[in-house]
Short mmCIF file of C-alpha atoms (C1' of nucleotides) in Angstrom, two decimals:
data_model
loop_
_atom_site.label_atom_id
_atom_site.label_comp_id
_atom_site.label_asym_id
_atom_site.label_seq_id
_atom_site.Cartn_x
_atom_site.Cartn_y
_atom_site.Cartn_z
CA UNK A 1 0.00 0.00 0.00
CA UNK A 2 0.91 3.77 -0.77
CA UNK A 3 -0.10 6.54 0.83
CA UNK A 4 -0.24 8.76 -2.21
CA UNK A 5 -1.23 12.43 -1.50
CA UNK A 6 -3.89 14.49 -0.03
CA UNK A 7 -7.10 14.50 -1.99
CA UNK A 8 -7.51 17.61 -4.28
CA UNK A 9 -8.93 16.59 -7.77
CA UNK A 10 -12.69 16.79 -7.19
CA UNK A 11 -13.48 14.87 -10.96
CA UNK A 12 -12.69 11.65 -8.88
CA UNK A 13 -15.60 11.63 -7.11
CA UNK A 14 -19.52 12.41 -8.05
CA UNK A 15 -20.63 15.91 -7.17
CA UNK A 16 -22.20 14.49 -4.03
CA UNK A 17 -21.27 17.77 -2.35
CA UNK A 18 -20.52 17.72 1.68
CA UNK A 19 -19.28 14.13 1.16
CA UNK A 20 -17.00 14.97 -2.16
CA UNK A 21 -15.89 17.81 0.25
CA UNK A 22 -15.61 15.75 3.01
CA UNK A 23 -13.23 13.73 0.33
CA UNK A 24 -11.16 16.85 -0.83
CA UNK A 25 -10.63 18.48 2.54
CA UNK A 26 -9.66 15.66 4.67
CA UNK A 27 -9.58 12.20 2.70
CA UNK A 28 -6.24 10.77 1.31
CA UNK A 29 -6.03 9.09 -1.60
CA UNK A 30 -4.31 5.58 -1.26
CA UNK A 31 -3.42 3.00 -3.94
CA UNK A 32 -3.47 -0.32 -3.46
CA UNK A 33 -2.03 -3.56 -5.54
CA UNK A 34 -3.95 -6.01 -6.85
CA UNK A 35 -4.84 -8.43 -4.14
CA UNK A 36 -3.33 -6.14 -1.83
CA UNK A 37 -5.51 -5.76 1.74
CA UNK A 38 -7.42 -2.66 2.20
CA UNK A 39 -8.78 -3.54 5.88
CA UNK A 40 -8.58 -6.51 7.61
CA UNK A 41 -11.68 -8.66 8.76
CA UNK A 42 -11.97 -7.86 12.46
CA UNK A 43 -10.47 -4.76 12.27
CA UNK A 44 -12.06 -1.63 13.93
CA UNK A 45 -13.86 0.30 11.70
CA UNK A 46 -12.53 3.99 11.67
CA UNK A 47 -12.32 4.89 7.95
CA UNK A 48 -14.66 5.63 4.95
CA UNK A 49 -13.55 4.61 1.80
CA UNK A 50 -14.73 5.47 -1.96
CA UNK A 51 -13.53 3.72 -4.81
CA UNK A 52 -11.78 6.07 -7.27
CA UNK A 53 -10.17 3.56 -9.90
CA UNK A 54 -9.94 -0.28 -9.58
CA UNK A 55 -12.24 -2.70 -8.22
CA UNK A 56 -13.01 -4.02 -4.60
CA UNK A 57 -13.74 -7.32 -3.15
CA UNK A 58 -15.51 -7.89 0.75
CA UNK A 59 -14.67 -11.29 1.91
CA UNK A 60 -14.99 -13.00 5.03
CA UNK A 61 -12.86 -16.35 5.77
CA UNK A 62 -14.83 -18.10 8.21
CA UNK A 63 -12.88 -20.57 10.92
CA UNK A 64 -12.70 -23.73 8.58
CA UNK A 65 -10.94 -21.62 5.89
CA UNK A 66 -14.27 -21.47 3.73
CA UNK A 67 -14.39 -17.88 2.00
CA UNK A 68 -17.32 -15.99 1.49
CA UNK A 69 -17.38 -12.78 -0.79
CA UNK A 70 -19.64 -10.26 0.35
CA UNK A 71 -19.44 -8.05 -2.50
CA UNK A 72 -17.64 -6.01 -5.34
CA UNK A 73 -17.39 -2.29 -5.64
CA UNK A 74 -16.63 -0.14 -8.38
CA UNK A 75 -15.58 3.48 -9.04
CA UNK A 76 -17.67 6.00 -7.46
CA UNK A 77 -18.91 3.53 -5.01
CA UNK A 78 -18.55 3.67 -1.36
CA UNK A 79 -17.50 0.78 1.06
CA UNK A 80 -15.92 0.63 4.93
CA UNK A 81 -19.49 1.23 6.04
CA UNK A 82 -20.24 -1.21 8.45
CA UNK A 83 -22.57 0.19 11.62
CA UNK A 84 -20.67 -2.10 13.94
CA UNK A 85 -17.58 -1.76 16.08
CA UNK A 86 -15.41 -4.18 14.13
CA UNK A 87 -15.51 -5.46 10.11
CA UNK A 88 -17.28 -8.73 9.88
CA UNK A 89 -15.60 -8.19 6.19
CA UNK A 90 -12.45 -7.62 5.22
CA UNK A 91 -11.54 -5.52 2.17
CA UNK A 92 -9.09 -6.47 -0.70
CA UNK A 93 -8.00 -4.16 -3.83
CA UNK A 94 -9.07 -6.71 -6.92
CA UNK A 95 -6.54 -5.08 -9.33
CA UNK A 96 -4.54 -1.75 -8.75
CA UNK A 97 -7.11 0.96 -6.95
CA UNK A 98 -6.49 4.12 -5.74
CA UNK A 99 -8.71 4.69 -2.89
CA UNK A 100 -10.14 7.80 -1.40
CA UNK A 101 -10.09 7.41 2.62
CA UNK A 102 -11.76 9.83 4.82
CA UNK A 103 -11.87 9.01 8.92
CA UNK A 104 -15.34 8.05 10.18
CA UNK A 105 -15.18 10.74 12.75
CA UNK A 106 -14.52 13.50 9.88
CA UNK A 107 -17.66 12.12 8.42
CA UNK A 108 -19.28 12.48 11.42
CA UNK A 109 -18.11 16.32 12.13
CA UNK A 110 -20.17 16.80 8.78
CA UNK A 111 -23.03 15.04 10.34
CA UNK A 112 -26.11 17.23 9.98
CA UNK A 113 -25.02 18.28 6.46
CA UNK A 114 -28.31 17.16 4.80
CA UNK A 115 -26.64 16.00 1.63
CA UNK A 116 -23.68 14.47 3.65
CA UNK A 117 -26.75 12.57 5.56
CA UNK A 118 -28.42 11.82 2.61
CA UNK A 119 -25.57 10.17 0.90
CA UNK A 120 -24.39 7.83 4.05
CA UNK A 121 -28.31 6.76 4.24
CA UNK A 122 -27.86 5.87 0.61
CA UNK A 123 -24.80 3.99 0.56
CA UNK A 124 -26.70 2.12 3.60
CA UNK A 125 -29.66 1.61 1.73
CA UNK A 126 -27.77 -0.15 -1.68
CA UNK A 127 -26.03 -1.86 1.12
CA UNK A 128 -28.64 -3.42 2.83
CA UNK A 129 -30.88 -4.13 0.00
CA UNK A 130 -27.39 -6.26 -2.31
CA UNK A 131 -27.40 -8.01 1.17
CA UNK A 132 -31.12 -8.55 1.21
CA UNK A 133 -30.76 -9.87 -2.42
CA UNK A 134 -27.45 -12.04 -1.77
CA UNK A 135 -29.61 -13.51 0.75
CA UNK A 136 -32.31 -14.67 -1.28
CA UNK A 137 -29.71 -15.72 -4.64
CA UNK A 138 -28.21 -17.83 -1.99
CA UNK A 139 -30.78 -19.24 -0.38
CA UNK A 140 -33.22 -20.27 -2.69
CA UNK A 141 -31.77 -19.90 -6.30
CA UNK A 142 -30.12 -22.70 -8.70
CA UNK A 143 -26.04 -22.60 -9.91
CA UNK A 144 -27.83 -21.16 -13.35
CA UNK A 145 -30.20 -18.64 -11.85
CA UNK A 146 -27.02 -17.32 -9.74
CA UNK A 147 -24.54 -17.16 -12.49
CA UNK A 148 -27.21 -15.48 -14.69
CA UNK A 149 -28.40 -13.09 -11.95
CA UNK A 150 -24.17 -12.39 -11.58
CA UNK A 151 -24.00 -11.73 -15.50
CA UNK A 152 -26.75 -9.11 -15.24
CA UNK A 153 -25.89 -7.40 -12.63
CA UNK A 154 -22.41 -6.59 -14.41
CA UNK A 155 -23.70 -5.96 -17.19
CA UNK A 156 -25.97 -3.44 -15.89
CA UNK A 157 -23.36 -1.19 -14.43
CA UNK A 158 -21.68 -0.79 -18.17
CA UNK A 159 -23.59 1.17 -20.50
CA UNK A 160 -22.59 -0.64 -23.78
CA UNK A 161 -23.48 -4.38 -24.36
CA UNK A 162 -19.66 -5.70 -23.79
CA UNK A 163 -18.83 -5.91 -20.12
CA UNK A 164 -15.79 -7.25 -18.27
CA UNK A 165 -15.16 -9.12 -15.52
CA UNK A 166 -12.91 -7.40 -13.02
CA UNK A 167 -12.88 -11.08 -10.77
CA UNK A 168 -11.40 -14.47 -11.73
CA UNK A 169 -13.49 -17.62 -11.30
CA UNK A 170 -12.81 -18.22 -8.04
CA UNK A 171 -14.10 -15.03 -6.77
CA UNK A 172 -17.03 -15.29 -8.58
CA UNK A 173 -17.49 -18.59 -6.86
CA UNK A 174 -16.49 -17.46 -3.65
CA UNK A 175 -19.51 -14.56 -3.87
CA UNK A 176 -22.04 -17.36 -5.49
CA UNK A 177 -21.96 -19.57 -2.93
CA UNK A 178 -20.09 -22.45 -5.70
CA UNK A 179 -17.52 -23.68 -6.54
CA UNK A 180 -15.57 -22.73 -9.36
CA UNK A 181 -15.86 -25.79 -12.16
CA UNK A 182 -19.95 -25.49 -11.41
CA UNK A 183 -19.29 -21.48 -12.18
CA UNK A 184 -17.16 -22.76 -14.96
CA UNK A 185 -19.79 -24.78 -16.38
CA UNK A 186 -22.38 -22.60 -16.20
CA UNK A 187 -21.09 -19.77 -18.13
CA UNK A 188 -20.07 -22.95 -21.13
CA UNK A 189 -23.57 -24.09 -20.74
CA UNK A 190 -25.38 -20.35 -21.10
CA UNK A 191 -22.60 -19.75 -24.02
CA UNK A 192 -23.92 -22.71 -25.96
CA UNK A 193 -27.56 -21.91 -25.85
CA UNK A 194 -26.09 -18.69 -27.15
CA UNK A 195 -27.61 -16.56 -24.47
CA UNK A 196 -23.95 -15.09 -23.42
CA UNK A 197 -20.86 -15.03 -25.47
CA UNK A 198 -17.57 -14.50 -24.17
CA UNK A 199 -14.57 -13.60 -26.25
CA UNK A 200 -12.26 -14.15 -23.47
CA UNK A 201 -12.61 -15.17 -20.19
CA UNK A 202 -12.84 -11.79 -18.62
CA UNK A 203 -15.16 -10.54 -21.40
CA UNK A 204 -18.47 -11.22 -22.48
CA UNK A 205 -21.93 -10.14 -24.04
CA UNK A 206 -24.88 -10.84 -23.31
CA UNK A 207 -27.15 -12.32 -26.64
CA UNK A 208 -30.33 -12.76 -25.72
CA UNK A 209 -31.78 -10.59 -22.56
CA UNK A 210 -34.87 -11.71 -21.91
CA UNK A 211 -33.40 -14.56 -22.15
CA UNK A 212 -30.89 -14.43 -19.24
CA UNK A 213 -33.93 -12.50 -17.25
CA UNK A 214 -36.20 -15.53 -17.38
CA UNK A 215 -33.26 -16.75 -15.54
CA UNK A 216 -32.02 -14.95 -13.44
CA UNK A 217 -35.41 -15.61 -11.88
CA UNK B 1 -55.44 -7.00 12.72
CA UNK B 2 -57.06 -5.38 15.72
CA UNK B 3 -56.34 -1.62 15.99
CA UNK B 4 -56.21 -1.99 20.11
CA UNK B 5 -55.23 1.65 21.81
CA UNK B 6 -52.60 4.22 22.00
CA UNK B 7 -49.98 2.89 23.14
CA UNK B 8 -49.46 4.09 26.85
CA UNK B 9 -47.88 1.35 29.08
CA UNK B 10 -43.90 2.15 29.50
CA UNK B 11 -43.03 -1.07 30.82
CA UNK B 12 -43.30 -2.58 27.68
CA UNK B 13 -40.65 -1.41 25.64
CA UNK B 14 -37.41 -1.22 27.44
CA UNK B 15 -35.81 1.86 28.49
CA UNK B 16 -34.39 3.66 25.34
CA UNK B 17 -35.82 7.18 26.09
CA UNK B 18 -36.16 8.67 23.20
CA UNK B 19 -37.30 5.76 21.01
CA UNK B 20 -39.47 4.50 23.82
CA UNK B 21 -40.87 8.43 24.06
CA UNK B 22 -41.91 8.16 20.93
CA UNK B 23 -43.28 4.88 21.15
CA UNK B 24 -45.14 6.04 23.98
CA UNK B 25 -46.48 9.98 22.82
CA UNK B 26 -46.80 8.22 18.97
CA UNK B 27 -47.00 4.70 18.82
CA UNK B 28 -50.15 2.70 18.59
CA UNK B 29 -50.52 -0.63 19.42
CA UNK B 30 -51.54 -3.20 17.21
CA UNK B 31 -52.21 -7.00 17.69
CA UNK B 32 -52.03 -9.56 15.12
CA UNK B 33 -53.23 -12.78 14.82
CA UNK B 34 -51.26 -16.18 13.89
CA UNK B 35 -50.31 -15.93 10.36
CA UNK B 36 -51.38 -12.25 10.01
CA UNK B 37 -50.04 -9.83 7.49
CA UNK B 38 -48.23 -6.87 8.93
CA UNK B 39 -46.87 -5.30 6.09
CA UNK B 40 -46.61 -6.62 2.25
CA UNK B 41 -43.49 -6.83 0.37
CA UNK B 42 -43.36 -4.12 -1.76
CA UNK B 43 -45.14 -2.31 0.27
CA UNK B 44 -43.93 1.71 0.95
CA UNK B 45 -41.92 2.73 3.77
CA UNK B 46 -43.87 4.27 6.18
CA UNK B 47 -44.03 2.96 10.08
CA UNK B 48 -41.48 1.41 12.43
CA UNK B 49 -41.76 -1.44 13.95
CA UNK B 50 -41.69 -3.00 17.33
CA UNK B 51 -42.64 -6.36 19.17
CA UNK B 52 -44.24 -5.91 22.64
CA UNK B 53 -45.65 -9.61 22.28
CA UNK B 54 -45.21 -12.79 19.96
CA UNK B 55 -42.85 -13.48 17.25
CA UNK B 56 -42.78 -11.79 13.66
CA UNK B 57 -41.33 -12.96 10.86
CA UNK B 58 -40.12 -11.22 7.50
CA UNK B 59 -39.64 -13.10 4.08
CA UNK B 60 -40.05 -12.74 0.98
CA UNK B 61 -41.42 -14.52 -2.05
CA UNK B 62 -39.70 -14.81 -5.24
CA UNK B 63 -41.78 -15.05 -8.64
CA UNK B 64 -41.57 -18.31 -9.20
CA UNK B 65 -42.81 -18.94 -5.78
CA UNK B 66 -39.81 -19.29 -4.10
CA UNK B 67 -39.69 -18.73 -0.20
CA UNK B 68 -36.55 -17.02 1.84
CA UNK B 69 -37.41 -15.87 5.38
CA UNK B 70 -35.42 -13.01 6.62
CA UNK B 71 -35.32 -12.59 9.97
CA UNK B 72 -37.22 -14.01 13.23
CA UNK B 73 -38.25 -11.37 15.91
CA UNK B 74 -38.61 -11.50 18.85
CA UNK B 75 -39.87 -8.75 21.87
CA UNK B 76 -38.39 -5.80 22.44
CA UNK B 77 -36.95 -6.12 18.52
CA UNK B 78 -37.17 -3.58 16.48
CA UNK B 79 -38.09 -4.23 12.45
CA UNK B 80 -38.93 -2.81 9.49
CA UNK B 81 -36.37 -0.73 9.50
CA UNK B 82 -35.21 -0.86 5.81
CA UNK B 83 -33.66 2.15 4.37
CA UNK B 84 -34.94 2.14 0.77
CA UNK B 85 -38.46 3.76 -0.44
CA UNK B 86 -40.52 0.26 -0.23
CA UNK B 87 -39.83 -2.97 1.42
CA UNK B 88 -37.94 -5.84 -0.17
CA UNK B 89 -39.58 -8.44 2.60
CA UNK B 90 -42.78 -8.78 4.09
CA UNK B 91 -43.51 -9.17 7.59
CA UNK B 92 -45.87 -11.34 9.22
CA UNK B 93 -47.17 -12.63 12.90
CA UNK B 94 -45.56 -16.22 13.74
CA UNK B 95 -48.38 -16.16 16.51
CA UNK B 96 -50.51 -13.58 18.04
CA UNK B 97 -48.48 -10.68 18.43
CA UNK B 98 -48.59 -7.14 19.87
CA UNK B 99 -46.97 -4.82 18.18
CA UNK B 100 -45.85 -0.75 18.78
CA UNK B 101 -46.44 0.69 15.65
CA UNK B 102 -44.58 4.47 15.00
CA UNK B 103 -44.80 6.72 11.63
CA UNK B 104 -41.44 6.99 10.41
CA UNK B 105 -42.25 10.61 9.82
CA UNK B 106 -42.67 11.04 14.27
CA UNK B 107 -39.43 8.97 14.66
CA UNK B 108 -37.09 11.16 11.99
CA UNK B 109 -39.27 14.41 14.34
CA UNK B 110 -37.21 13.05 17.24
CA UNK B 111 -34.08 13.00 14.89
CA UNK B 112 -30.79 15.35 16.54
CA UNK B 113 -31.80 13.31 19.96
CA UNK B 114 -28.85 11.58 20.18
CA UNK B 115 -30.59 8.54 22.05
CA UNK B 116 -32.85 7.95 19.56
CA UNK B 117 -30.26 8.01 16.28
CA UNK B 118 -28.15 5.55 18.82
CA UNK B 119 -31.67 3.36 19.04
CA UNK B 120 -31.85 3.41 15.45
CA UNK B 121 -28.30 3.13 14.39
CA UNK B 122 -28.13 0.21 16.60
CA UNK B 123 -31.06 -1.94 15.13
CA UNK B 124 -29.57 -0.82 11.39
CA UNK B 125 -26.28 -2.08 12.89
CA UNK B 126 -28.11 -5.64 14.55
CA UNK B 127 -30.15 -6.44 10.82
CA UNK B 128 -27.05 -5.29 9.42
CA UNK B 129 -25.13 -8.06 10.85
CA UNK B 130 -27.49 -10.59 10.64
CA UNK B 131 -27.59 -9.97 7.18
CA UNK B 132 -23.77 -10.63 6.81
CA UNK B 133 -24.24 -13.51 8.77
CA UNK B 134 -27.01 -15.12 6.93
CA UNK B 135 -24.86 -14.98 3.67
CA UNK B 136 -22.35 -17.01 4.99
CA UNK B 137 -24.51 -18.98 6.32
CA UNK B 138 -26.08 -19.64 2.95
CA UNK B 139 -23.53 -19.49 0.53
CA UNK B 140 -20.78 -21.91 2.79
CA UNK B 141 -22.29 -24.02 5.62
CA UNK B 142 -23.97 -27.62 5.03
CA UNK B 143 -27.47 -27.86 6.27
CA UNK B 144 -25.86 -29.88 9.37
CA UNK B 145 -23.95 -26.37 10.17
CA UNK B 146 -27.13 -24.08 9.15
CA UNK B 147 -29.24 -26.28 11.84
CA UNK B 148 -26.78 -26.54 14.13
CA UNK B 149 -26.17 -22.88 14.07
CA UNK B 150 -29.78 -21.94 14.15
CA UNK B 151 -30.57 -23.78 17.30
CA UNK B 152 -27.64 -22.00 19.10
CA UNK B 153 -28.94 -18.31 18.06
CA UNK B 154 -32.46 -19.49 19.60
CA UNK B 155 -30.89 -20.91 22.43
CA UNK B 156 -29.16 -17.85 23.31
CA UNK B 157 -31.96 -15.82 23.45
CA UNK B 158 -33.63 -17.44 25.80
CA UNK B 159 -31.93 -17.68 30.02
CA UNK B 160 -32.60 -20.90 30.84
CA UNK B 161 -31.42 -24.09 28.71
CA UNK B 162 -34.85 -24.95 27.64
CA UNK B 163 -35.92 -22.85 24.49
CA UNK B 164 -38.82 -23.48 22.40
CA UNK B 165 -39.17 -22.49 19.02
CA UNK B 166 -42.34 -19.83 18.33
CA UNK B 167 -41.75 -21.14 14.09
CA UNK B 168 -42.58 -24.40 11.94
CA UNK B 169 -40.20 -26.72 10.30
CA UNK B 170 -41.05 -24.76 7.08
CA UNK B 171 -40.01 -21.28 8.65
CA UNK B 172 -37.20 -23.14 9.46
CA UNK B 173 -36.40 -24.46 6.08
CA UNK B 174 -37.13 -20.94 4.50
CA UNK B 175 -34.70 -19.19 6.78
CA UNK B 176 -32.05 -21.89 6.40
CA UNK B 177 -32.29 -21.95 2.34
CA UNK B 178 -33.23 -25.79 2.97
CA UNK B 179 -36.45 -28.16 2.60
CA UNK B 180 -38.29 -29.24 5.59
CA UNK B 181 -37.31 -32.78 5.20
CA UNK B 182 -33.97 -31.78 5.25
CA UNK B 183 -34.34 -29.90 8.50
CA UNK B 184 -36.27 -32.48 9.92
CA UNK B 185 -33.78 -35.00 9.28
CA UNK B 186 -30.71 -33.00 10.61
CA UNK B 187 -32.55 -32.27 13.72
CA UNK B 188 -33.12 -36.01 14.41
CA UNK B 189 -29.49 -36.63 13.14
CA UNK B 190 -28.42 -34.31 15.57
CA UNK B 191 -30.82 -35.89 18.86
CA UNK B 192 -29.93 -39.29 17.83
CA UNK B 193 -25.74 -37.69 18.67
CA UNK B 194 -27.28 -36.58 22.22
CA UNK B 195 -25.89 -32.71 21.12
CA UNK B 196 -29.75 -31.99 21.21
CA UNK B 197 -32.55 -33.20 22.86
CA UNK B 198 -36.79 -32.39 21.37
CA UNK B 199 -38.97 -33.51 24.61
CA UNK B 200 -41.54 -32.15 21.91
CA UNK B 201 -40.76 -30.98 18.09
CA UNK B 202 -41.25 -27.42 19.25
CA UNK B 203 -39.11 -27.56 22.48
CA UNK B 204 -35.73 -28.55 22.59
CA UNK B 205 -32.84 -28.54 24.99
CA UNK B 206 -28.72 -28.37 23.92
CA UNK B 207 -27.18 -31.19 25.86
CA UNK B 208 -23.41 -30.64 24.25
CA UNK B 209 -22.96 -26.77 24.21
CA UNK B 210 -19.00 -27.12 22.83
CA UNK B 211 -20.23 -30.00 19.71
CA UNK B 212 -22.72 -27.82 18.83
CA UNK B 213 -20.54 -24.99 18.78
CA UNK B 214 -17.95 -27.54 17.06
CA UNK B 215 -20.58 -27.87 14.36
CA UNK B 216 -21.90 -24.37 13.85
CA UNK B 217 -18.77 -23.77 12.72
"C1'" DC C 1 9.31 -20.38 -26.74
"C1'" DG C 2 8.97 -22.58 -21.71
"C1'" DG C 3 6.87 -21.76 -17.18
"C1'" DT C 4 3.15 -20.53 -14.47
"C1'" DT C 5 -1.41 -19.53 -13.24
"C1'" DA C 6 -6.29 -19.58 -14.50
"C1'" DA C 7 -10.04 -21.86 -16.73
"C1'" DT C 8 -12.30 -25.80 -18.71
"C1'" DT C 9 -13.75 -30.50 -19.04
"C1'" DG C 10 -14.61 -35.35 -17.51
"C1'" DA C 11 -16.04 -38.98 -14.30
"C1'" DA C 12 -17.47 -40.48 -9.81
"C1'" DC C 13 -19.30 -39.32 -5.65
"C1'" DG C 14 -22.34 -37.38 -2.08
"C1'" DC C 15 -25.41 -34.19 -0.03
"C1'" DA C 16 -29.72 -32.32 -0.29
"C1'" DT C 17 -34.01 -32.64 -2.75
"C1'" DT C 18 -38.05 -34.91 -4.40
"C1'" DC C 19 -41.80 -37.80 -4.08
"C1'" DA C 20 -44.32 -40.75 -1.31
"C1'" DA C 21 -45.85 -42.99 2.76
"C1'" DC C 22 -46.43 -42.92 7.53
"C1'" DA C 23 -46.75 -41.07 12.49
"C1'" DC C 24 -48.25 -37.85 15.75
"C1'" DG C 25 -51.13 -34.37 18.13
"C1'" DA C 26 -55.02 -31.40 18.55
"C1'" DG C 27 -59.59 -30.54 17.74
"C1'" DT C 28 -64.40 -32.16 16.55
"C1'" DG C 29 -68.34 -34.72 16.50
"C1'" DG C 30 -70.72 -39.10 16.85
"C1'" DC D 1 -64.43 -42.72 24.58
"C1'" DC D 2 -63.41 -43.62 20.07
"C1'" DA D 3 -63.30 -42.43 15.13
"C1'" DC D 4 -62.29 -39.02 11.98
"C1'" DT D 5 -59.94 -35.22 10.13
"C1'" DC D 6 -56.54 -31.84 9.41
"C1'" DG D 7 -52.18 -29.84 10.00
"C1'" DT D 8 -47.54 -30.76 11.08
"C1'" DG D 9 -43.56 -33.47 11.48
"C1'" DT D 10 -40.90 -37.71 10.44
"C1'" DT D 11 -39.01 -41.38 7.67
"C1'" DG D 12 -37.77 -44.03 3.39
"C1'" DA D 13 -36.18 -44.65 -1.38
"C1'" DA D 14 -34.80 -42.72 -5.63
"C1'" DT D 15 -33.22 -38.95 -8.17
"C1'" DG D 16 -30.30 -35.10 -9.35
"C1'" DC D 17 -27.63 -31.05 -8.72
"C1'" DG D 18 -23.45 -29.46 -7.37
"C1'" DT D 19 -19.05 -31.03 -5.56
"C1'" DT D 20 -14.74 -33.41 -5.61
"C1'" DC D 21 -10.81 -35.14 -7.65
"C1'" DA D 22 -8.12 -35.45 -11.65
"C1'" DA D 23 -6.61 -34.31 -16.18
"C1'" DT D 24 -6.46 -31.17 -19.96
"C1'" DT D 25 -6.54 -26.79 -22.23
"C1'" DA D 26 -6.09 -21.86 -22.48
"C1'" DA D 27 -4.16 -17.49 -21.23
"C1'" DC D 28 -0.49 -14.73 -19.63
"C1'" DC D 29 4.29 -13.25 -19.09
"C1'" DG D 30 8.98 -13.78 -18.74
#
DNA sequence: CGGTTAATTGAACGCATTCAACACGAGTGG
DNA sequence: CCACTCGTGTTGAATGCGTTCAATTAACCG
């Protein structure tokens, strides 16, 4: 890990206002290498972070060495924000980030900032409700329904029809709830009905929507 | 569902002050029967939630018809407490419950009390949690591990070693991401090792705190 | 090119599901 | 008091989905 410099380009961040402020006045902006730790599991939480280039992985190793992946954030996206004392999560730079970090009690000297409010409360809210989901995708959907329901949601954060997978197999597998040959051999399987395509093994397209929806279930 | 009084007896919640206050100045009190509705998934936003009496349970029902219970709650929880616009899970009454019922409008009135946006913070920190929990649960324990574990989270609630369990093998199996016949069979599995014991299927005792813990893993 | 890691494919196994039958308890009425 | 029913829970046998283990292929990088 680097510690970079102090935050001052406000493009890297949305104009979210007191919380891009927050950002430029007291955040620093890290950089990480790929695979490189961001916060451990178990650590105390005291930052805020916001992705600024690169992706991020939550994953929790449980006891037995089993790993679950809680999630994956991209640029513009903020993560750290746990409610309790500790991570149940630990954090991990996918490939090369830089990383916008901001101390939860500077955050909380904005407190009463409407906007700065309104933003945490949102980055709570899309947290909660991919938790509420993951819950559900793991509990009571197939190996195809997940992998389809994992294409789409990547898919939908691109704007054209090619997307690309920041996360190798096992990650993938690791946030499914699989393993990785059944990930493996679901992506051949929705290739050769034609529904995805994928050039490489990072990249792919997706054919037939409605398709993949009727899946995704 | 019985629209009963105002809600006027402070013993019932437990002292939180502010939240209680408005409980008490706000709140109405609503009771439930077995089975009863509380509020729909999809349904808007509007009230908080909290259980004087009974057990509620939230879930949520996928198109095809597929079940995943949320959460089990018990009194003196807090619930429907979701951040977004409308809610992803339903709630309903295990049994006949009482419940405190608060506009969400009242509570954010009391908001800048500092006891209250502990109260809340606190139960967005608890489902929080659970959440995180509940995908590991789902996406990396065998349904040995998921029972095991779920007896030990009921057991703790409860003082004494006997607990009894307010919800149905199928409650069960929807909370776990497993069938009932799977539970069912686990749970005998699990008496016939002497690490539980059912005088009844709906009470049970833990005879071997440290294999069950073994196995919760 | 080799060397290394990641991804795919194949075959056998096993855990959980499915489908079906049976047991149990609580309530109801003869 | 017993017979009947209905809801709930248990048990058995067969199936199947996903895993496991092993081998092969593809991608990446020197």
């Amino acid at each position: 890990m680097t510690l970079a410099y102090p935050m001052t380009d406000p493009r890297a961040t949305r104009p979210d206002s007191a919380l891009t402020r927050a950002f430029e006045r007291h955040g620093v902006r890290m950089t990480y290498d790929r695979n490189e730790e961001i916060y451990a599991q178990d650590d105390e939480v005291e930052f805020l972070y916001q992705v600024v280039r690169g992706v991020v992985r939550t994953s929790r190793l449980t006891a037995e060495g089993r790993r679950q992946v809680g999630d994956f954030y991209y640029v513009g996206d903020l993560f750290g924000l746990e409610p309790g004392p500790d991570h149940r999560f630990g954090a991990e730079a996918l490939d090369d980030c830089e990383i916008l970090v901001v101390r939860r009690s500077v955050v909380r000297a904005f407190a009463g900032d409407a906007e700065l409010d309104r933003a945490i409360l949102e980055a709570t809210r899309v947290e909660m409700e991919r938790l509420q989901d993951h819950v559900v995708m793991l509990g009571r959907k197939s190996a195809r329904e997940r992998v389809a329901c994992f294409l789409m949601s990547i898919a939908q954060r691109g704007e054209d029809d090619h997307a690309n997978l920041a996360m190798g197999r096992q990650d993938m597998a690791d946030y499914l709830g699989l393993t990785i040959e059944t990930v493996s051999r679901m992506l051949t399987q929705l290739q050769g009905e034609a529904i995805v395509e994928f050039p490489s093994s990072r990249h792919f397209q997706i054919r037939k929507w409605t398709a993949l929806e009727a899946l995704a279930a």
